[in-house]
XYZ file of C-alpha atoms in Angstrom:
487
model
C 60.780 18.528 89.148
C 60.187 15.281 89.312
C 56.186 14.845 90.916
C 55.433 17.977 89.963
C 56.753 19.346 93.643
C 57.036 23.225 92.692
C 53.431 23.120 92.091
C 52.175 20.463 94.528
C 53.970 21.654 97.873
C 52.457 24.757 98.189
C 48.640 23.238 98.187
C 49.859 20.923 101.070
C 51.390 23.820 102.705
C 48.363 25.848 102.341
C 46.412 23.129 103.402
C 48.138 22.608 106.583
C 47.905 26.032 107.374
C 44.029 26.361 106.803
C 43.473 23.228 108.982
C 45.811 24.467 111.265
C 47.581 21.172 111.664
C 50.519 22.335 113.690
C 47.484 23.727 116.534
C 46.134 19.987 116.316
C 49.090 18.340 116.920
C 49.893 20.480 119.951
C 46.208 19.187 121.412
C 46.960 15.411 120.145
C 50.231 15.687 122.174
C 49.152 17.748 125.354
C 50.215 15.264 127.998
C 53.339 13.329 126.900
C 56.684 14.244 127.947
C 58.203 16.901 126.812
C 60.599 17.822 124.333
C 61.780 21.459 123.923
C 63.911 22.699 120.905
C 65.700 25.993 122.306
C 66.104 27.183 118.544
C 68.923 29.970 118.127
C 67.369 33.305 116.216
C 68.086 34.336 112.972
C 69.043 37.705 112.451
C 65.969 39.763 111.412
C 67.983 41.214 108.060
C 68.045 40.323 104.467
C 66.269 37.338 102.766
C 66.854 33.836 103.594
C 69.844 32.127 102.419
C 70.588 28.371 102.506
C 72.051 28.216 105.331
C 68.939 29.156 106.938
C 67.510 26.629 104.961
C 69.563 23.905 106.509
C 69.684 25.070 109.880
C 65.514 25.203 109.780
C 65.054 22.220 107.749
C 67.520 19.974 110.160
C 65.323 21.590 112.992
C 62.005 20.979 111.323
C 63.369 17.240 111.055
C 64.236 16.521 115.263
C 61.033 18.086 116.368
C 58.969 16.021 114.200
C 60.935 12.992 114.896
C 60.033 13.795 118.497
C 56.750 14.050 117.800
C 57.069 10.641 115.714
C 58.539 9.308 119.106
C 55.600 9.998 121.063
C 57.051 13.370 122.978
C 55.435 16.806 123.057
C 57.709 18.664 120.714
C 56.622 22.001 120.417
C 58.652 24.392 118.473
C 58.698 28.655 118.723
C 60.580 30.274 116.507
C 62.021 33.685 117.471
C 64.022 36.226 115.194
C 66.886 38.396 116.804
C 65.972 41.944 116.138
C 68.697 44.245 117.405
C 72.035 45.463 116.938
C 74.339 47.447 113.951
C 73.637 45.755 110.577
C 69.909 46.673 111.315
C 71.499 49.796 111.941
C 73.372 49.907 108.974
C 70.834 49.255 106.478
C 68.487 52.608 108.044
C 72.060 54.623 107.688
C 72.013 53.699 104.007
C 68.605 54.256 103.221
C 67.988 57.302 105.686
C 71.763 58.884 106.096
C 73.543 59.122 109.150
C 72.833 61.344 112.474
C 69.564 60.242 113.092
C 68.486 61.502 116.552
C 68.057 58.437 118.449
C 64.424 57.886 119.178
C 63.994 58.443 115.439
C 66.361 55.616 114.686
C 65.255 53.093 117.102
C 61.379 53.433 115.316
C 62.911 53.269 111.907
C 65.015 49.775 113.089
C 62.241 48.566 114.654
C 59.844 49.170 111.454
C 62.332 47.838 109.870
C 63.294 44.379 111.376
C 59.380 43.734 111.482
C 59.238 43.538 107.826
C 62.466 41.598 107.533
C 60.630 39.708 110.028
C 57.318 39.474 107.935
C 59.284 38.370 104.578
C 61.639 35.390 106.414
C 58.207 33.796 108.143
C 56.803 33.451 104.709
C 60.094 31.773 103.314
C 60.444 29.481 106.137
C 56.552 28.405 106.295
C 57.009 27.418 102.133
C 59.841 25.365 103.864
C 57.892 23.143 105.115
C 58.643 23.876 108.820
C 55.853 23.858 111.164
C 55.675 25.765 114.307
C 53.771 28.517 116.391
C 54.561 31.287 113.876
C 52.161 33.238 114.997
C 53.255 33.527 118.140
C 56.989 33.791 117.538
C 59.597 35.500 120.586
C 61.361 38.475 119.076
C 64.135 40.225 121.100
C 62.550 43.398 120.614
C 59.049 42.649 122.154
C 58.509 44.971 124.738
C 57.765 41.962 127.209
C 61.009 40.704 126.253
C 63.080 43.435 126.817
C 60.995 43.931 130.175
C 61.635 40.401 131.364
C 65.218 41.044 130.455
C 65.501 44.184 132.764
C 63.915 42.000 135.498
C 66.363 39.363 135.364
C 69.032 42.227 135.243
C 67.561 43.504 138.637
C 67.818 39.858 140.129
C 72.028 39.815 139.632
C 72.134 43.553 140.794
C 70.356 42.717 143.696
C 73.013 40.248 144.374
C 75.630 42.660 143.879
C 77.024 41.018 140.855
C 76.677 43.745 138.365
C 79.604 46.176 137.883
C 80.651 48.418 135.773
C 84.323 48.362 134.560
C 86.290 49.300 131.159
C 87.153 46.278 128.369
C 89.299 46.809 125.359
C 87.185 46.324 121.600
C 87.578 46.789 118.120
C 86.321 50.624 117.506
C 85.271 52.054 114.547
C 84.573 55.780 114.100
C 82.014 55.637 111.378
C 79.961 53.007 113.294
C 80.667 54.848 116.583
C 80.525 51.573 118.051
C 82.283 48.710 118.761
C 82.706 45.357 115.905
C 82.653 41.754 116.651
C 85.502 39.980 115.186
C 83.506 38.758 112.509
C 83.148 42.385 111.354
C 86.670 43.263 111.123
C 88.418 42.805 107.716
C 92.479 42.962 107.083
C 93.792 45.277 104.162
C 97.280 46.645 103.519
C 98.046 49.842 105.005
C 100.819 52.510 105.014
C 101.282 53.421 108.195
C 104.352 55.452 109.991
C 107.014 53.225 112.207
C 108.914 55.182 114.492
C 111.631 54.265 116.702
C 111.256 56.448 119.886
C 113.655 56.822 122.808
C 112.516 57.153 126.712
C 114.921 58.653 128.528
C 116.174 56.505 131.920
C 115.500 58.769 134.631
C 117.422 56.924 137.343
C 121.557 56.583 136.250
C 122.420 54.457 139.188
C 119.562 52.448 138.831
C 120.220 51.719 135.390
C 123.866 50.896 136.342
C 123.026 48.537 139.023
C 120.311 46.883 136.617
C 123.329 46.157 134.191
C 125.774 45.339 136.579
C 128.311 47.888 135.802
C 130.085 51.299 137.723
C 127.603 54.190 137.426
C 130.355 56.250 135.790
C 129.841 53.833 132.661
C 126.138 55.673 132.170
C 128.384 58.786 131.391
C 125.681 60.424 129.197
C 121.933 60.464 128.475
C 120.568 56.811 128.217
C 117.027 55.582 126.239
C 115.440 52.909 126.292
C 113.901 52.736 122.493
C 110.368 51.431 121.511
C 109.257 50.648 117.980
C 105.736 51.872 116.845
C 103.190 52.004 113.839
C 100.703 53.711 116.011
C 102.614 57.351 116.594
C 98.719 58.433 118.036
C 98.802 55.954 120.765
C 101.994 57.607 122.419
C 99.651 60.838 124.467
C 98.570 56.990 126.358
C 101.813 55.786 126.504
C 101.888 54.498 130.962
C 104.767 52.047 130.600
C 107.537 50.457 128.717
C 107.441 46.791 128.305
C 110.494 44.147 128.144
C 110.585 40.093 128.143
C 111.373 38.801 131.153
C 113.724 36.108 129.424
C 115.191 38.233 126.622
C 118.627 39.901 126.649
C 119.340 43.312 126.788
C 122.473 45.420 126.014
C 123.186 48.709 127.084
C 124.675 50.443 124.064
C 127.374 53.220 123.953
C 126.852 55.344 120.732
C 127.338 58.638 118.884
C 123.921 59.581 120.117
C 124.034 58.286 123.978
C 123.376 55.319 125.779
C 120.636 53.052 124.140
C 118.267 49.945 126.171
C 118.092 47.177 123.184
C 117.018 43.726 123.064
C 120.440 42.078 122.079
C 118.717 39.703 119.259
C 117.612 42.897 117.581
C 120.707 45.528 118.254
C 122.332 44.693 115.114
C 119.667 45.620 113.131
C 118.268 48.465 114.647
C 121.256 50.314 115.142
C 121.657 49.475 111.175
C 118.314 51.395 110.811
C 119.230 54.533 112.636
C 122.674 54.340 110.842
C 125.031 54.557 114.017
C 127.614 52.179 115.258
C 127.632 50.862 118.979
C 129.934 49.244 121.981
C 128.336 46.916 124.452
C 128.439 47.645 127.645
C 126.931 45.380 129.560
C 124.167 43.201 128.888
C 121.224 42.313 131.519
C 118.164 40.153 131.449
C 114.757 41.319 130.869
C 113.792 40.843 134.481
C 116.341 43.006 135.766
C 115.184 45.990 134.194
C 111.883 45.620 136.189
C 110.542 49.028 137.828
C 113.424 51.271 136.184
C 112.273 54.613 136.079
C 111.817 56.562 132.202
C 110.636 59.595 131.159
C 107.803 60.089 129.126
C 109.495 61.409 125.809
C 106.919 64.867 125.202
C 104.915 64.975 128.631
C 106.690 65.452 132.150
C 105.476 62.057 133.784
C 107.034 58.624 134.436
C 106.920 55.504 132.378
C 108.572 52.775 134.293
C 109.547 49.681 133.005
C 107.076 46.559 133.260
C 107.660 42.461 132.274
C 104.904 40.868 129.635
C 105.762 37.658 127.889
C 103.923 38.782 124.480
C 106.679 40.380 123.529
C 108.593 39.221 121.072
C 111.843 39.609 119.175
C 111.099 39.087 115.327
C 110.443 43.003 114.794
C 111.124 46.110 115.804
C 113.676 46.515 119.200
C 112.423 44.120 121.544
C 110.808 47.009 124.259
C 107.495 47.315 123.512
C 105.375 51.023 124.714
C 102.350 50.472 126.110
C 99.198 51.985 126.807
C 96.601 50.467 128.359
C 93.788 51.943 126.515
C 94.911 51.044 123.493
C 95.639 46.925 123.295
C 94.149 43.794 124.537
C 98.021 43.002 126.259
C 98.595 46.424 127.486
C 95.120 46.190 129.137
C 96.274 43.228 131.063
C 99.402 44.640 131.822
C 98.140 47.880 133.162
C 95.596 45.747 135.507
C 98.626 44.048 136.884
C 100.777 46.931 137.621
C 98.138 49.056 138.205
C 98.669 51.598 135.390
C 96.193 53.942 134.764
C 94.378 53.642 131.642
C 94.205 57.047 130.096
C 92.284 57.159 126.892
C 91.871 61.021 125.129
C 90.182 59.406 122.135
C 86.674 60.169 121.658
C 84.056 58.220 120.092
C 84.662 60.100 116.864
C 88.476 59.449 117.036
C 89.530 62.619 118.137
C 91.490 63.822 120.744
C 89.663 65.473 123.639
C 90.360 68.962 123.355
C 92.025 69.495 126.776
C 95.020 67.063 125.406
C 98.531 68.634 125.447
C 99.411 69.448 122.173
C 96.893 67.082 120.230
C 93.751 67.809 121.540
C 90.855 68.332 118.715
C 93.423 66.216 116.505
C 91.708 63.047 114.561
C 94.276 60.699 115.401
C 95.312 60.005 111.874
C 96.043 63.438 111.511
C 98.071 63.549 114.686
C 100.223 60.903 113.798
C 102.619 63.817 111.597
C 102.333 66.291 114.537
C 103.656 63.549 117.038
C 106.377 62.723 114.810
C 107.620 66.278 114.229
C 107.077 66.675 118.325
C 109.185 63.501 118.997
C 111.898 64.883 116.159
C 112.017 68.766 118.067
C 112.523 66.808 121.568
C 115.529 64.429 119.803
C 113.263 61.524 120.734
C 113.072 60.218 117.323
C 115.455 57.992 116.086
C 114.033 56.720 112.877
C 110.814 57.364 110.905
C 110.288 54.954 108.045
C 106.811 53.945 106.281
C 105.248 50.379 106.699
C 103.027 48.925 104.339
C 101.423 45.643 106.173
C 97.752 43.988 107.250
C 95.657 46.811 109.136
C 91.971 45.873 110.387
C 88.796 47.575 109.167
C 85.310 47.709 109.492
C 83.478 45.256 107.278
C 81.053 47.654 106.446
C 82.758 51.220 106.068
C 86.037 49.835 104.781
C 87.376 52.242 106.893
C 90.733 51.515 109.132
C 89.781 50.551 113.201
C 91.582 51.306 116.516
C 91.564 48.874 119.872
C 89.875 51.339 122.546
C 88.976 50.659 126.191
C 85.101 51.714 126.569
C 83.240 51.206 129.631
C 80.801 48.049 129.844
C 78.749 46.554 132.341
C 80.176 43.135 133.818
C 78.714 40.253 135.764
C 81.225 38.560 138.092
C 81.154 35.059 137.746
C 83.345 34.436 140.936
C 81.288 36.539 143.220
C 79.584 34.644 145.704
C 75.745 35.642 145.348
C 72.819 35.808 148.321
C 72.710 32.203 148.283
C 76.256 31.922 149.141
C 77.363 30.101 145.462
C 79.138 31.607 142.314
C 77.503 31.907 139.291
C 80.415 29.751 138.076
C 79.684 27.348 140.240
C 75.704 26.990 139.266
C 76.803 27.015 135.785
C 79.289 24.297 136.124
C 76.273 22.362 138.272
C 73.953 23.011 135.185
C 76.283 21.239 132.531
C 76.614 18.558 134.870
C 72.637 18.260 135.445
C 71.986 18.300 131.636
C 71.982 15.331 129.037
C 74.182 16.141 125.527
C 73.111 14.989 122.114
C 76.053 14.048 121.250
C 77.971 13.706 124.072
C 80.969 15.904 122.798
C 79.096 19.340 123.612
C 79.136 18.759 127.280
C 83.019 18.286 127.087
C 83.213 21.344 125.078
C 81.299 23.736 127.241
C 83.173 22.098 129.950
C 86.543 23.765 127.885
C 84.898 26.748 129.178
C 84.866 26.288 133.118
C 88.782 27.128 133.097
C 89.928 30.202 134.836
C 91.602 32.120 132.187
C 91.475 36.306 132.698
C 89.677 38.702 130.269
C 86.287 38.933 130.100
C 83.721 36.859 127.080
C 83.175 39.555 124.972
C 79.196 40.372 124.560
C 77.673 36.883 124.946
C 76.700 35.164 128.096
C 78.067 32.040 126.503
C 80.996 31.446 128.691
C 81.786 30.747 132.171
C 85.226 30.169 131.646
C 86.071 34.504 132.781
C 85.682 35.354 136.217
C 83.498 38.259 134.642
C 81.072 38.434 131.366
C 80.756 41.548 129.524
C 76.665 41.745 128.945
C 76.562 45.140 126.788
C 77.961 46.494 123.618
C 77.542 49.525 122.541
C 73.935 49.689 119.840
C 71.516 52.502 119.334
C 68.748 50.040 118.483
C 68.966 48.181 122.100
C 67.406 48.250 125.052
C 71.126 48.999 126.306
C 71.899 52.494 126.859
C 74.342 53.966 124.341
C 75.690 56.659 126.897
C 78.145 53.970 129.072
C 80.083 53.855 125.528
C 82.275 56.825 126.510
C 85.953 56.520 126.172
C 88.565 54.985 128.440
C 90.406 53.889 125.509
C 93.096 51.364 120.007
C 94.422 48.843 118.214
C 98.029 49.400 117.854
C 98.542 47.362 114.448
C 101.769 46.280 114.747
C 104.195 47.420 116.846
């Protein structure tokens, strides 16, 4: 290398270290104005890559321009030291079922020495800084100032606890990130189902026609490729907008949307006469019957669903989908989720319980076929997620989580929204483009930012996700709620 660099740089590095240069510059600069880099953590895990590199480096270049500039830059570097690919690694090396204490000392040991071996790389980097003083997440004054600050926004009655839909994966027992999900082909079982209308003059009047025309048993048919999710099933859901026909065949009355009758009644083999055909929003509160369990499913609107697959209703179950979440808040479903941690049914279920639910997915289909629910049962190959790490297929579940309201006025009579919004506006952006794009998060869209405090753009933020090596408890993760793949 070309003045002997490889050699060279660690001497100066050394150097600077033994003269503790980074100390003196701190005392030379006591006094100016200040300049504070808020420096995101790396994740205590693995060896540094280059992207660390460039991220530090970049860093390592402001501060000491600052300095340059005649500012007191100081810079602390920090390491994030919880969560599941810490986890992950004690799993491999240690197995799994590690009682809990037991596992937290083993991540913390752990993410120390990950810790120990990144310092070193960054310091031959080049990058001064207080490294012996860095801020790790899982200092206990940390975590204690954390719980503190957690008291403040209970104390203003802005801490509740509520259920939110997530990725779920039984072999992490936890919930992923979206960066942790992966998409791999998958056989999976699509079923055509039929809920039968419990209400004949209702459906007649919905359709516009004598209730002598609904002359024999009438269904309203769903397409699925998550059989398991049905025990769930609270509603049916149409498209406002679409087109419906009521359908006269061999095998009863059938609820289709008309852009996909053709081809479903293809599937099943039969032949059909329109009846009468009704709009989406018509159909609004009609009464069906759950097809195995003696309870109602009534008909709701969504505008997710679509007409490119499948028959244009669409079951839901509010445990089990990010849409049929939001659509059992609005009509107040409940949201009934059997499915433990583990992905089994609770044992108390009807029929399933103690059932994994990939091994329920037969005994629901031979259920639907002894109740002449079934109309068609075909196998799907298509995209499936899974977990990054286990390469093992996922489900959407509601779990609980603790929320902060963002729209809740607080003791000092403004929203948390509101001071946040007042923030951006108080604060200077280099460049100017950031402040426009956290101000793309000051909308009022529904849902809730999923385990980040990074957005005030929900009128509540989900602040806990389900870890064993957290200062979080792991006992709120109990089921409420899967991913239905497609439908």
């Amino acid at each position: 290398m070309k003045g002997d660099l490889a050699r060279r740089e660690p001497g100066w590095i050394k150097a600077w270290q033994e003269r503790r240069l980074y100390q003196r510059i701190r005392e030379t600069a006591r006094g100016r104005p200040k300049f504070v880099l808020h420096d995101g953590p790396p994740y205590a895990n693995g060896d540094i890559h280059i992207g660390h590199a460039v991220n530090k480096i970049l860093k390592d270049v402001i501060v000491k321009s600052k300095l340059l500039a005649g500012f007191d830059a100081a810079y602390t570097p920090g390491w994030d030291c919880h969560g599941l690919p810490i986890e992950h690694q004690i799993e491999k090396k240690h197995g799994r079922g590690i009682e809990g204490n037991r596992m937290r000392q083993l991540c913390r040991a752990y993410a120390a020495e990950q810790i120990e071996r990144q310092k070193a790389d960054f310091i031959r980097l080049g990058v001064l800084g207080d490294w012996d003083n860095p801020y790790k997440t899982m200092n206990f004054q940390t975590e204690a100032d954390e719980i503190r600050a957690l008291s403040q926004i209970w104390k203003q009655g802005l801490l509740f606890r509520g259920l939110k839909p997530v990725n779920w994966c039984f072999d992490c027992r936890s919930a992923l990130a979206e960066a942790e999900v992966e998409y791999e082909d998958r056989d999976s079982p699509a079923i055509d189902v039929g809920f039968p209308v419990a209400d004949a003059a209702r459906l007649a009047n919905a359709f516009g026609v004598p209730e002598s025309s609904v002359d024999r048993v009438a269904r309203a048919v769903i397409w699925t490729t998550t059989p398991w999710t049905l025990p769930a099933n609270r509603a049916v859901v149409v498209h406002p907008e679409f087109d419906y026909q009521l359908i006269r065949t061999d095998g009863g009355l059938l609820i289709l949307a008309a852009a996909l009758a053709e081809q479903c009644l293809a599937r099943y083999g039969s032949v059909g006469e329109v009846i009468a055909t009704a709009r989406g929003a018509a159909l609004e509160g009609l009464e069906l019957r759950h097809p195995f369990y003696d309870r109602a499913s009534p008909i709701v609107l969504g505008s997710y669903v679509t007409a490119e697959t499948g028959t244009g209703l669409v079951h839901t179950a509010p445990a089990y989908g990010a849409d049929d979440y939001q659509t059992g808040r609005r009509y107040g479903l409940e949201t009934d989720n059997p499915v433990g941690d583990a992905g089994r049914f609770a044992e108390l279920l009807p029929l399933f319980g103690g059932m994994s639910v990939w091994d329920a997915n037969p005994k629901i289909i031979d259920t639907l076929r002894e109740r002449g629910a079934l109309l068609k049962h075909a196998t799907l190959r298509h995209s499936y997620p899974h977990c990054w790490r286990h390469k093992t297929p996922i489900i959407f579940r509601a779990t609980t989580q603790w929320f902060i309201g963002m729209d809740k006025p607080g003791s000092k009579g403004s929203t948390l929204r509101e001071l946040a919004r007042q923030a951006v506006a108080n604060t200077t952006f280099y460049p100017a483009w950031g402040r426009a794009r956290l101000g793309r998060c000051h909308g009022s869209a529904t849902g809730a930012c999923r385990f980040r405090f990074s957005c005030t753009a929900k009128p509540r933020n989900c602040i806990r996700r389900p870890k064993r090596f957290s200062i979080r408890s792991r006992s709120a993760s109990k089921p409420a709620a899967s991913r239905r793949g497609s439908r």
